Amino acid sequence: MNGAAVFLDRDGTIIRDTHYVANPADVQLLPEAASAVRRLNESGLPVIVITNQSGIARGIFGEQDYEAVRGRIDDLLLGYGAHIDATYMCPHHPDITGDCECRKPGTLLYRQAAEDFGLDFARSWYVGDKLRDLFPSRELGGRGILVPTEETPRESFAEARRDFEVARSLDAAVRRIVESVG
């Protein structure tokens, strides 16, 4: 493993978190998300999305719905000259399907991505709107950046400032990442 990557959360980080988005027509890129992803693409860093999708376990939507939404995100980003290199998804919820290793903050999906892409965790970045998006960096190595939204729990800020970094937007986080690897 020798390459760095940027692990991004999906809902609340790249797209507006509307809770259990199942309809591609409901997908809205967050402001500056496409340009931030494009900047990562231009820097040569793989963009890997790791996402919890408990709506599948809850029966709110199916895997075909999830794939249609994922395709819509890809299409929207492509319209801005940006792309996601790979997406890894956990369809579970512990109250319904039991515990699993793939649900964030579990690290199974990160390990799978590292194997698929030959990634070095210590050189990688973990970016999301919840602490669970950053926690894998504690076990695997690398650096986490919290990009808070109105739904980020207030108590998360102190821990994020102590153990990770905080950026006001995905664009600001990406600028910091690109400058540090530049």
Short mmCIF file of N, CA and C in Angstrom, two decimals:
data_model
loop_
_atom_site.label_atom_id
_atom_site.label_comp_id
_atom_site.label_asym_id
_atom_site.label_seq_id
_atom_site.Cartn_x
_atom_site.Cartn_y
_atom_site.Cartn_z
N MET A 1 0.85 -1.19 0.00
CA MET A 1 0.00 0.00 0.00
C MET A 1 0.89 1.24 0.00
N ASN A 2 0.66 2.10 -0.97
CA ASN A 2 1.52 3.28 -1.02
C ASN A 2 0.79 4.57 -1.35
N GLY A 3 -0.49 4.51 -1.72
CA GLY A 3 -1.16 5.72 -2.15
C GLY A 3 -2.11 6.30 -1.13
N ALA A 4 -2.16 7.61 -1.10
CA ALA A 4 -3.12 8.32 -0.26
C ALA A 4 -4.45 8.38 -0.97
N ALA A 5 -5.52 8.56 -0.20
CA ALA A 5 -6.86 8.73 -0.77
C ALA A 5 -7.63 9.68 0.14
N VAL A 6 -8.75 10.14 -0.35
CA VAL A 6 -9.68 10.92 0.46
C VAL A 6 -10.97 10.12 0.56
N PHE A 7 -11.30 9.75 1.79
CA PHE A 7 -12.54 9.04 2.07
C PHE A 7 -13.60 10.07 2.43
N LEU A 8 -14.65 10.16 1.62
CA LEU A 8 -15.71 11.12 1.86
C LEU A 8 -16.98 10.41 2.29
N ASP A 9 -17.69 11.01 3.22
CA ASP A 9 -19.05 10.61 3.53
C ASP A 9 -19.92 11.14 2.38
N ARG A 10 -21.11 10.59 2.22
CA ARG A 10 -21.99 11.03 1.13
C ARG A 10 -23.03 12.04 1.61
N ASP A 11 -23.99 11.58 2.42
CA ASP A 11 -25.12 12.43 2.84
C ASP A 11 -24.65 13.45 3.87
N GLY A 12 -24.84 14.71 3.55
CA GLY A 12 -24.41 15.79 4.44
C GLY A 12 -23.02 16.30 4.13
N THR A 13 -22.30 15.60 3.24
CA THR A 13 -20.95 16.01 2.87
C THR A 13 -20.88 16.34 1.38
N ILE A 14 -21.41 15.47 0.54
CA ILE A 14 -21.44 15.71 -0.91
C ILE A 14 -22.84 16.17 -1.33
N ILE A 15 -23.85 15.49 -0.79
CA ILE A 15 -25.24 15.85 -1.13
C ILE A 15 -25.99 16.29 0.12
N ARG A 16 -27.04 17.04 -0.10
CA ARG A 16 -27.91 17.46 0.99
C ARG A 16 -28.51 16.22 1.63
N ASP A 17 -28.44 16.17 2.97
CA ASP A 17 -28.96 15.02 3.70
C ASP A 17 -30.45 15.21 3.92
N THR A 18 -31.24 14.52 3.11
CA THR A 18 -32.69 14.60 3.22
C THR A 18 -33.26 13.38 3.96
N HIS A 19 -32.38 12.60 4.56
CA HIS A 19 -32.76 11.40 5.32
C HIS A 19 -33.42 10.37 4.42
N TYR A 20 -32.68 9.36 4.12
CA TYR A 20 -33.18 8.23 3.34
C TYR A 20 -33.55 8.63 1.92
N VAL A 21 -32.67 9.31 1.24
CA VAL A 21 -32.94 9.69 -0.15
C VAL A 21 -33.04 8.42 -1.00
N ALA A 22 -34.18 8.25 -1.63
CA ALA A 22 -34.45 7.06 -2.43
C ALA A 22 -34.77 7.41 -3.88
N ASN A 23 -35.05 8.67 -4.14
CA ASN A 23 -35.45 9.10 -5.46
C ASN A 23 -34.33 9.95 -6.07
N PRO A 24 -33.80 9.56 -7.22
CA PRO A 24 -32.72 10.33 -7.83
C PRO A 24 -33.09 11.80 -8.05
N ALA A 25 -34.36 12.09 -8.26
CA ALA A 25 -34.78 13.48 -8.48
C ALA A 25 -34.60 14.34 -7.23
N ASP A 26 -34.46 13.71 -6.06
CA ASP A 26 -34.28 14.44 -4.81
C ASP A 26 -32.82 14.77 -4.50
N VAL A 27 -31.89 14.29 -5.31
CA VAL A 27 -30.47 14.49 -5.05
C VAL A 27 -30.10 15.94 -5.35
N GLN A 28 -29.47 16.58 -4.36
CA GLN A 28 -28.97 17.95 -4.52
C GLN A 28 -27.53 17.99 -4.05
N LEU A 29 -26.62 18.32 -4.95
CA LEU A 29 -25.23 18.50 -4.54
C LEU A 29 -25.16 19.69 -3.60
N LEU A 30 -24.32 19.58 -2.58
CA LEU A 30 -24.10 20.72 -1.70
C LEU A 30 -23.27 21.77 -2.44
N PRO A 31 -23.43 23.04 -2.08
CA PRO A 31 -22.65 24.09 -2.74
C PRO A 31 -21.16 23.77 -2.68
N GLU A 32 -20.48 23.95 -3.76
CA GLU A 32 -19.03 23.75 -3.90
C GLU A 32 -18.59 22.30 -3.83
N ALA A 33 -19.52 21.34 -3.65
CA ALA A 33 -19.13 19.93 -3.57
C ALA A 33 -18.49 19.45 -4.87
N ALA A 34 -19.10 19.79 -5.99
CA ALA A 34 -18.57 19.33 -7.28
C ALA A 34 -17.18 19.91 -7.53
N SER A 35 -17.00 21.18 -7.26
CA SER A 35 -15.67 21.78 -7.49
C SER A 35 -14.64 21.20 -6.53
N ALA A 36 -15.06 20.88 -5.31
CA ALA A 36 -14.14 20.27 -4.35
C ALA A 36 -13.72 18.87 -4.82
N VAL A 37 -14.67 18.08 -5.28
CA VAL A 37 -14.34 16.75 -5.78
C VAL A 37 -13.46 16.86 -7.01
N ARG A 38 -13.76 17.80 -7.90
CA ARG A 38 -12.94 18.00 -9.09
C ARG A 38 -11.50 18.37 -8.70
N ARG A 39 -11.35 19.21 -7.69
CA ARG A 39 -10.01 19.60 -7.24
C ARG A 39 -9.25 18.37 -6.73
N LEU A 40 -9.94 17.49 -6.02
CA LEU A 40 -9.29 16.24 -5.58
C LEU A 40 -8.90 15.40 -6.79
N ASN A 41 -9.80 15.30 -7.76
CA ASN A 41 -9.50 14.54 -8.99
C ASN A 41 -8.25 15.11 -9.66
N GLU A 42 -8.18 16.42 -9.77
CA GLU A 42 -7.04 17.08 -10.42
C GLU A 42 -5.74 16.88 -9.66
N SER A 43 -5.84 16.71 -8.33
CA SER A 43 -4.65 16.50 -7.51
C SER A 43 -4.13 15.07 -7.61
N GLY A 44 -4.94 14.19 -8.21
CA GLY A 44 -4.53 12.79 -8.34
C GLY A 44 -4.90 11.91 -7.16
N LEU A 45 -5.58 12.48 -6.16
CA LEU A 45 -6.00 11.69 -5.01
C LEU A 45 -7.30 10.94 -5.33
N PRO A 46 -7.32 9.63 -5.13
CA PRO A 46 -8.59 8.92 -5.33
C PRO A 46 -9.65 9.42 -4.35
N VAL A 47 -10.86 9.56 -4.86
CA VAL A 47 -12.00 9.98 -4.05
C VAL A 47 -12.86 8.73 -3.82
N ILE A 48 -12.90 8.31 -2.56
CA ILE A 48 -13.62 7.10 -2.19
C ILE A 48 -14.76 7.49 -1.26
N VAL A 49 -15.98 7.16 -1.63
CA VAL A 49 -17.13 7.44 -0.78
C VAL A 49 -17.43 6.20 0.05
N ILE A 50 -17.55 6.42 1.36
CA ILE A 50 -17.97 5.37 2.29
C ILE A 50 -19.27 5.87 2.92
N THR A 51 -20.35 5.11 2.77
CA THR A 51 -21.65 5.60 3.21
C THR A 51 -22.47 4.53 3.92
N ASN A 52 -23.08 4.92 5.02
CA ASN A 52 -24.05 4.08 5.71
C ASN A 52 -25.41 4.34 5.09
N GLN A 53 -26.11 3.29 4.70
CA GLN A 53 -27.43 3.42 4.09
C GLN A 53 -28.42 2.51 4.80
N SER A 54 -28.73 2.86 6.05
CA SER A 54 -29.62 2.02 6.86
C SER A 54 -31.05 2.01 6.34
N GLY A 55 -31.39 2.91 5.43
CA GLY A 55 -32.72 2.89 4.82
C GLY A 55 -33.01 1.57 4.13
N ILE A 56 -31.97 0.90 3.68
CA ILE A 56 -32.15 -0.42 3.06
C ILE A 56 -32.59 -1.42 4.11
N ALA A 57 -31.88 -1.48 5.23
CA ALA A 57 -32.25 -2.41 6.32
C ALA A 57 -33.63 -2.08 6.88
N ARG A 58 -33.97 -0.80 6.90
CA ARG A 58 -35.26 -0.37 7.45
C ARG A 58 -36.41 -0.61 6.48
N GLY A 59 -36.10 -0.98 5.24
CA GLY A 59 -37.13 -1.22 4.24
C GLY A 59 -37.70 0.04 3.63
N ILE A 60 -37.01 1.18 3.81
CA ILE A 60 -37.47 2.45 3.27
C ILE A 60 -37.21 2.53 1.77
N PHE A 61 -36.11 1.93 1.34
CA PHE A 61 -35.78 1.83 -0.07
C PHE A 61 -34.93 0.59 -0.29
N GLY A 62 -34.82 0.18 -1.54
CA GLY A 62 -34.06 -1.01 -1.87
C GLY A 62 -32.71 -0.68 -2.48
N GLU A 63 -31.93 -1.72 -2.73
CA GLU A 63 -30.61 -1.52 -3.31
C GLU A 63 -30.69 -0.91 -4.71
N GLN A 64 -31.75 -1.23 -5.47
CA GLN A 64 -31.90 -0.61 -6.79
C GLN A 64 -32.13 0.89 -6.66
N ASP A 65 -32.90 1.30 -5.66
CA ASP A 65 -33.10 2.73 -5.40
C ASP A 65 -31.77 3.40 -5.04
N TYR A 66 -31.02 2.73 -4.16
CA TYR A 66 -29.72 3.25 -3.76
C TYR A 66 -28.83 3.44 -5.00
N GLU A 67 -28.79 2.42 -5.86
CA GLU A 67 -27.95 2.49 -7.06
C GLU A 67 -28.41 3.61 -8.00
N ALA A 68 -29.70 3.83 -8.09
CA ALA A 68 -30.21 4.93 -8.93
C ALA A 68 -29.77 6.29 -8.38
N VAL A 69 -29.79 6.43 -7.06
CA VAL A 69 -29.33 7.68 -6.43
C VAL A 69 -27.83 7.83 -6.64
N ARG A 70 -27.08 6.75 -6.45
CA ARG A 70 -25.63 6.80 -6.66
C ARG A 70 -25.33 7.22 -8.11
N GLY A 71 -26.06 6.66 -9.06
CA GLY A 71 -25.88 7.03 -10.46
C GLY A 71 -26.19 8.50 -10.71
N ARG A 72 -27.21 9.01 -10.05
CA ARG A 72 -27.57 10.43 -10.20
C ARG A 72 -26.45 11.33 -9.67
N ILE A 73 -25.88 10.95 -8.54
CA ILE A 73 -24.76 11.72 -7.98
C ILE A 73 -23.60 11.72 -8.98
N ASP A 74 -23.29 10.54 -9.50
CA ASP A 74 -22.20 10.44 -10.48
C ASP A 74 -22.48 11.33 -11.69
N ASP A 75 -23.72 11.31 -12.19
CA ASP A 75 -24.07 12.14 -13.35
C ASP A 75 -23.94 13.63 -13.04
N LEU A 76 -24.43 14.04 -11.88
CA LEU A 76 -24.33 15.45 -11.50
C LEU A 76 -22.87 15.89 -11.40
N LEU A 77 -22.04 15.08 -10.76
CA LEU A 77 -20.63 15.42 -10.63
C LEU A 77 -19.95 15.48 -12.00
N LEU A 78 -20.27 14.52 -12.84
CA LEU A 78 -19.68 14.47 -14.18
C LEU A 78 -19.99 15.75 -14.96
N GLY A 79 -21.17 16.31 -14.74
CA GLY A 79 -21.54 17.56 -15.39
C GLY A 79 -20.64 18.72 -15.00
N TYR A 80 -19.93 18.58 -13.88
CA TYR A 80 -18.98 19.59 -13.42
C TYR A 80 -17.53 19.15 -13.63
N GLY A 81 -17.35 18.07 -14.37
CA GLY A 81 -15.99 17.58 -14.62
C GLY A 81 -15.37 16.88 -13.44
N ALA A 82 -16.20 16.32 -12.56
CA ALA A 82 -15.71 15.65 -11.35
C ALA A 82 -16.19 14.20 -11.34
N HIS A 83 -15.51 13.37 -10.58
CA HIS A 83 -15.95 11.99 -10.45
C HIS A 83 -15.51 11.38 -9.12
N ILE A 84 -16.25 10.39 -8.70
CA ILE A 84 -15.92 9.59 -7.53
C ILE A 84 -15.28 8.32 -8.05
N ASP A 85 -14.14 7.95 -7.50
CA ASP A 85 -13.43 6.77 -7.99
C ASP A 85 -14.10 5.47 -7.58
N ALA A 86 -14.69 5.44 -6.39
CA ALA A 86 -15.40 4.24 -5.94
C ALA A 86 -16.30 4.60 -4.77
N THR A 87 -17.37 3.83 -4.64
CA THR A 87 -18.30 4.00 -3.52
C THR A 87 -18.48 2.65 -2.84
N TYR A 88 -18.40 2.67 -1.51
CA TYR A 88 -18.62 1.48 -0.70
C TYR A 88 -19.76 1.80 0.26
N MET A 89 -20.72 0.89 0.34
CA MET A 89 -21.95 1.17 1.07
C MET A 89 -22.26 0.06 2.06
N CYS A 90 -22.69 0.47 3.26
CA CYS A 90 -23.19 -0.47 4.26
C CYS A 90 -24.71 -0.36 4.28
N PRO A 91 -25.43 -1.46 4.01
CA PRO A 91 -26.89 -1.44 3.99
C PRO A 91 -27.53 -1.84 5.32
N HIS A 92 -26.72 -1.97 6.36
CA HIS A 92 -27.20 -2.54 7.62
C HIS A 92 -27.63 -1.48 8.64
N HIS A 93 -28.33 -1.93 9.65
CA HIS A 93 -28.61 -1.15 10.86
C HIS A 93 -28.58 -2.13 12.02
N PRO A 94 -27.82 -1.83 13.06
CA PRO A 94 -27.63 -2.80 14.14
C PRO A 94 -28.93 -3.26 14.82
N ASP A 95 -29.92 -2.38 14.90
CA ASP A 95 -31.18 -2.77 15.54
C ASP A 95 -31.99 -3.74 14.69
N ILE A 96 -31.67 -3.83 13.41
CA ILE A 96 -32.46 -4.64 12.48
C ILE A 96 -31.67 -5.86 12.00
N THR A 97 -30.44 -5.62 11.58
CA THR A 97 -29.63 -6.69 10.99
C THR A 97 -28.53 -7.19 11.91
N GLY A 98 -28.39 -6.57 13.09
CA GLY A 98 -27.30 -6.92 14.00
C GLY A 98 -26.05 -6.13 13.68
N ASP A 99 -25.05 -6.31 14.51
CA ASP A 99 -23.79 -5.60 14.33
C ASP A 99 -23.09 -6.09 13.07
N CYS A 100 -22.32 -5.19 12.48
CA CYS A 100 -21.51 -5.54 11.31
C CYS A 100 -20.23 -4.73 11.38
N GLU A 101 -19.27 -5.13 10.61
CA GLU A 101 -17.99 -4.42 10.56
C GLU A 101 -17.95 -3.33 9.50
N CYS A 102 -19.01 -3.30 8.64
CA CYS A 102 -18.96 -2.33 7.53
C CYS A 102 -19.64 -1.00 7.87
N ARG A 103 -20.48 -0.97 8.89
CA ARG A 103 -21.17 0.26 9.25
C ARG A 103 -20.20 1.20 9.97
N LYS A 104 -20.07 2.42 9.43
CA LYS A 104 -19.20 3.39 10.10
C LYS A 104 -19.68 3.61 11.53
N PRO A 105 -18.77 3.61 12.46
CA PRO A 105 -17.33 3.79 12.30
C PRO A 105 -16.53 2.51 12.07
N GLY A 106 -17.17 1.41 11.78
CA GLY A 106 -16.44 0.18 11.43
C GLY A 106 -15.51 0.43 10.25
N THR A 107 -14.50 -0.40 10.13
CA THR A 107 -13.44 -0.13 9.14
C THR A 107 -13.41 -1.10 7.96
N LEU A 108 -14.34 -2.05 7.89
CA LEU A 108 -14.29 -3.05 6.83
C LEU A 108 -14.31 -2.43 5.43
N LEU A 109 -15.18 -1.45 5.19
CA LEU A 109 -15.27 -0.86 3.85
C LEU A 109 -14.00 -0.08 3.50
N TYR A 110 -13.38 0.54 4.49
CA TYR A 110 -12.12 1.25 4.27
C TYR A 110 -11.02 0.25 3.89
N ARG A 111 -10.99 -0.87 4.60
CA ARG A 111 -9.99 -1.90 4.32
C ARG A 111 -10.20 -2.49 2.93
N GLN A 112 -11.45 -2.65 2.55
CA GLN A 112 -11.76 -3.16 1.22
C GLN A 112 -11.26 -2.18 0.15
N ALA A 113 -11.51 -0.88 0.37
CA ALA A 113 -11.04 0.14 -0.57
C ALA A 113 -9.51 0.14 -0.64
N ALA A 114 -8.86 0.02 0.50
CA ALA A 114 -7.39 0.02 0.52
C ALA A 114 -6.85 -1.15 -0.28
N GLU A 115 -7.49 -2.31 -0.14
CA GLU A 115 -7.06 -3.47 -0.90
C GLU A 115 -7.31 -3.25 -2.40
N ASP A 116 -8.47 -2.72 -2.74
CA ASP A 116 -8.81 -2.50 -4.15
C ASP A 116 -7.91 -1.47 -4.83
N PHE A 117 -7.47 -0.45 -4.08
CA PHE A 117 -6.73 0.66 -4.67
C PHE A 117 -5.28 0.76 -4.22
N GLY A 118 -4.83 -0.14 -3.36
CA GLY A 118 -3.46 -0.06 -2.88
C GLY A 118 -3.19 1.19 -2.07
N LEU A 119 -4.06 1.48 -1.10
CA LEU A 119 -3.99 2.74 -0.36
C LEU A 119 -3.17 2.64 0.92
N ASP A 120 -2.61 3.75 1.31
CA ASP A 120 -1.88 3.89 2.56
C ASP A 120 -2.75 4.71 3.50
N PHE A 121 -3.29 4.07 4.53
CA PHE A 121 -4.18 4.78 5.46
C PHE A 121 -3.50 5.96 6.12
N ALA A 122 -2.24 5.81 6.49
CA ALA A 122 -1.53 6.86 7.21
C ALA A 122 -1.42 8.15 6.40
N ARG A 123 -1.50 8.04 5.08
CA ARG A 123 -1.41 9.21 4.21
C ARG A 123 -2.78 9.69 3.74
N SER A 124 -3.84 9.03 4.20
CA SER A 124 -5.18 9.32 3.71
C SER A 124 -5.94 10.26 4.62
N TRP A 125 -7.06 10.76 4.10
CA TRP A 125 -7.92 11.72 4.78
C TRP A 125 -9.32 11.16 4.89
N TYR A 126 -10.01 11.51 5.96
CA TYR A 126 -11.37 11.06 6.24
C TYR A 126 -12.20 12.30 6.49
N VAL A 127 -13.22 12.53 5.66
CA VAL A 127 -13.98 13.78 5.71
C VAL A 127 -15.46 13.48 5.77
N GLY A 128 -16.15 14.12 6.73
CA GLY A 128 -17.59 13.94 6.84
C GLY A 128 -18.20 14.91 7.82
N ASP A 129 -19.53 14.84 7.92
CA ASP A 129 -20.27 15.76 8.78
C ASP A 129 -20.56 15.19 10.17
N LYS A 130 -20.13 13.96 10.42
CA LYS A 130 -20.32 13.32 11.73
C LYS A 130 -19.00 12.73 12.19
N LEU A 131 -18.84 12.64 13.50
CA LEU A 131 -17.61 12.06 14.03
C LEU A 131 -17.39 10.63 13.56
N ARG A 132 -18.47 9.87 13.38
CA ARG A 132 -18.30 8.47 12.93
C ARG A 132 -17.60 8.39 11.58
N ASP A 133 -17.65 9.46 10.80
CA ASP A 133 -16.95 9.50 9.52
C ASP A 133 -15.44 9.65 9.71
N LEU A 134 -15.04 10.17 10.87
CA LEU A 134 -13.63 10.44 11.14
C LEU A 134 -12.98 9.37 12.01
N PHE A 135 -13.79 8.70 12.83
CA PHE A 135 -13.27 7.72 13.78
C PHE A 135 -12.40 6.63 13.15
N PRO A 136 -12.68 6.17 11.92
CA PRO A 136 -11.79 5.15 11.35
C PRO A 136 -10.33 5.58 11.28
N SER A 137 -10.07 6.87 11.21
CA SER A 137 -8.67 7.33 11.16
C SER A 137 -7.93 7.00 12.45
N ARG A 138 -8.64 6.88 13.56
CA ARG A 138 -7.99 6.51 14.82
C ARG A 138 -7.42 5.10 14.75
N GLU A 139 -8.17 4.20 14.17
CA GLU A 139 -7.72 2.81 14.07
C GLU A 139 -6.76 2.60 12.90
N LEU A 140 -7.04 3.25 11.79
CA LEU A 140 -6.30 2.97 10.56
C LEU A 140 -5.14 3.92 10.32
N GLY A 141 -5.19 5.11 10.89
CA GLY A 141 -4.19 6.13 10.62
C GLY A 141 -4.76 7.15 9.64
N GLY A 142 -4.07 8.24 9.50
CA GLY A 142 -4.53 9.30 8.62
C GLY A 142 -5.14 10.44 9.41
N ARG A 143 -5.74 11.37 8.70
CA ARG A 143 -6.27 12.57 9.34
C ARG A 143 -7.73 12.75 8.99
N GLY A 144 -8.50 13.19 9.99
CA GLY A 144 -9.92 13.43 9.81
C GLY A 144 -10.25 14.91 9.82
N ILE A 145 -11.24 15.28 9.01
CA ILE A 145 -11.73 16.66 8.98
C ILE A 145 -13.25 16.61 9.08
N LEU A 146 -13.78 17.26 10.11
CA LEU A 146 -15.22 17.40 10.26
C LEU A 146 -15.69 18.60 9.46
N VAL A 147 -16.70 18.38 8.62
CA VAL A 147 -17.34 19.45 7.87
C VAL A 147 -18.77 19.52 8.41
N PRO A 148 -18.99 20.33 9.44
CA PRO A 148 -20.28 20.31 10.13
C PRO A 148 -21.42 20.90 9.31
N THR A 149 -22.60 20.38 9.59
CA THR A 149 -23.84 20.91 9.04
C THR A 149 -24.72 21.27 10.22
N GLU A 150 -25.92 21.75 9.93
CA GLU A 150 -26.84 22.08 11.01
C GLU A 150 -27.24 20.83 11.80
N GLU A 151 -27.03 19.66 11.24
CA GLU A 151 -27.39 18.41 11.92
C GLU A 151 -26.23 17.77 12.67
N THR A 152 -25.05 18.34 12.57
CA THR A 152 -23.92 17.81 13.32
C THR A 152 -24.15 18.10 14.80
N PRO A 153 -24.13 17.07 15.64
CA PRO A 153 -24.35 17.31 17.08
C PRO A 153 -23.33 18.30 17.65
N ARG A 154 -23.81 19.26 18.41
CA ARG A 154 -22.96 20.31 18.98
C ARG A 154 -21.82 19.72 19.82
N GLU A 155 -22.12 18.63 20.53
CA GLU A 155 -21.08 18.04 21.39
C GLU A 155 -19.94 17.44 20.57
N SER A 156 -20.13 17.30 19.29
CA SER A 156 -19.08 16.75 18.41
C SER A 156 -17.96 17.75 18.17
N PHE A 157 -18.25 19.03 18.30
CA PHE A 157 -17.27 20.05 17.95
C PHE A 157 -16.03 20.00 18.83
N ALA A 158 -16.20 19.86 20.14
CA ALA A 158 -15.05 19.84 21.04
C ALA A 158 -14.14 18.66 20.72
N GLU A 159 -14.73 17.49 20.54
CA GLU A 159 -13.93 16.31 20.21
C GLU A 159 -13.26 16.48 18.85
N ALA A 160 -13.98 17.02 17.90
CA ALA A 160 -13.40 17.22 16.58
C ALA A 160 -12.22 18.19 16.63
N ARG A 161 -12.36 19.25 17.38
CA ARG A 161 -11.26 20.23 17.48
C ARG A 161 -10.06 19.64 18.22
N ARG A 162 -10.33 18.74 19.16
CA ARG A 162 -9.25 18.13 19.94
C ARG A 162 -8.51 17.06 19.13
N ASP A 163 -9.26 16.19 18.45
CA ASP A 163 -8.66 15.00 17.83
C ASP A 163 -8.53 15.06 16.31
N PHE A 164 -9.24 15.97 15.68
CA PHE A 164 -9.28 16.03 14.23
C PHE A 164 -9.12 17.49 13.81
N GLU A 165 -9.61 17.81 12.66
CA GLU A 165 -9.68 19.19 12.20
C GLU A 165 -11.13 19.51 11.90
N VAL A 166 -11.44 20.79 11.82
CA VAL A 166 -12.78 21.24 11.47
C VAL A 166 -12.65 22.24 10.33
N ALA A 167 -13.47 22.06 9.30
CA ALA A 167 -13.49 22.99 8.17
C ALA A 167 -14.92 23.45 7.96
N ARG A 168 -15.10 24.67 7.51
CA ARG A 168 -16.45 25.23 7.36
C ARG A 168 -17.21 24.67 6.17
N SER A 169 -16.49 24.04 5.22
CA SER A 169 -17.13 23.48 4.03
C SER A 169 -16.25 22.37 3.47
N LEU A 170 -16.83 21.58 2.58
CA LEU A 170 -16.04 20.56 1.90
C LEU A 170 -14.94 21.22 1.07
N ASP A 171 -15.26 22.35 0.47
CA ASP A 171 -14.27 23.08 -0.31
C ASP A 171 -13.07 23.49 0.56
N ALA A 172 -13.33 24.00 1.75
CA ALA A 172 -12.25 24.39 2.65
C ALA A 172 -11.44 23.18 3.09
N ALA A 173 -12.11 22.06 3.35
CA ALA A 173 -11.40 20.83 3.73
C ALA A 173 -10.50 20.37 2.60
N VAL A 174 -11.01 20.41 1.38
CA VAL A 174 -10.23 19.95 0.23
C VAL A 174 -9.04 20.87 -0.02
N ARG A 175 -9.23 22.16 0.15
CA ARG A 175 -8.08 23.07 0.00
C ARG A 175 -6.97 22.69 0.98
N ARG A 176 -7.35 22.41 2.22
CA ARG A 176 -6.38 22.02 3.24
C ARG A 176 -5.68 20.71 2.84
N ILE A 177 -6.45 19.75 2.34
CA ILE A 177 -5.88 18.46 1.93
C ILE A 177 -4.90 18.64 0.78
N VAL A 178 -5.32 19.33 -0.25
CA VAL A 178 -4.49 19.51 -1.44
C VAL A 178 -3.22 20.26 -1.11
N GLU A 179 -3.31 21.28 -0.26
CA GLU A 179 -2.11 22.03 0.14
C GLU A 179 -1.15 21.13 0.91
N SER A 180 -1.67 20.24 1.73
CA SER A 180 -0.78 19.41 2.56
C SER A 180 -0.10 18.31 1.76
N VAL A 181 -0.71 17.86 0.68
CA VAL A 181 -0.08 16.81 -0.12
C VAL A 181 0.66 17.37 -1.32
N GLY A 182 0.45 18.67 -1.58
CA GLY A 182 1.03 19.32 -2.74
C GLY A 182 2.49 19.28 -2.77
#
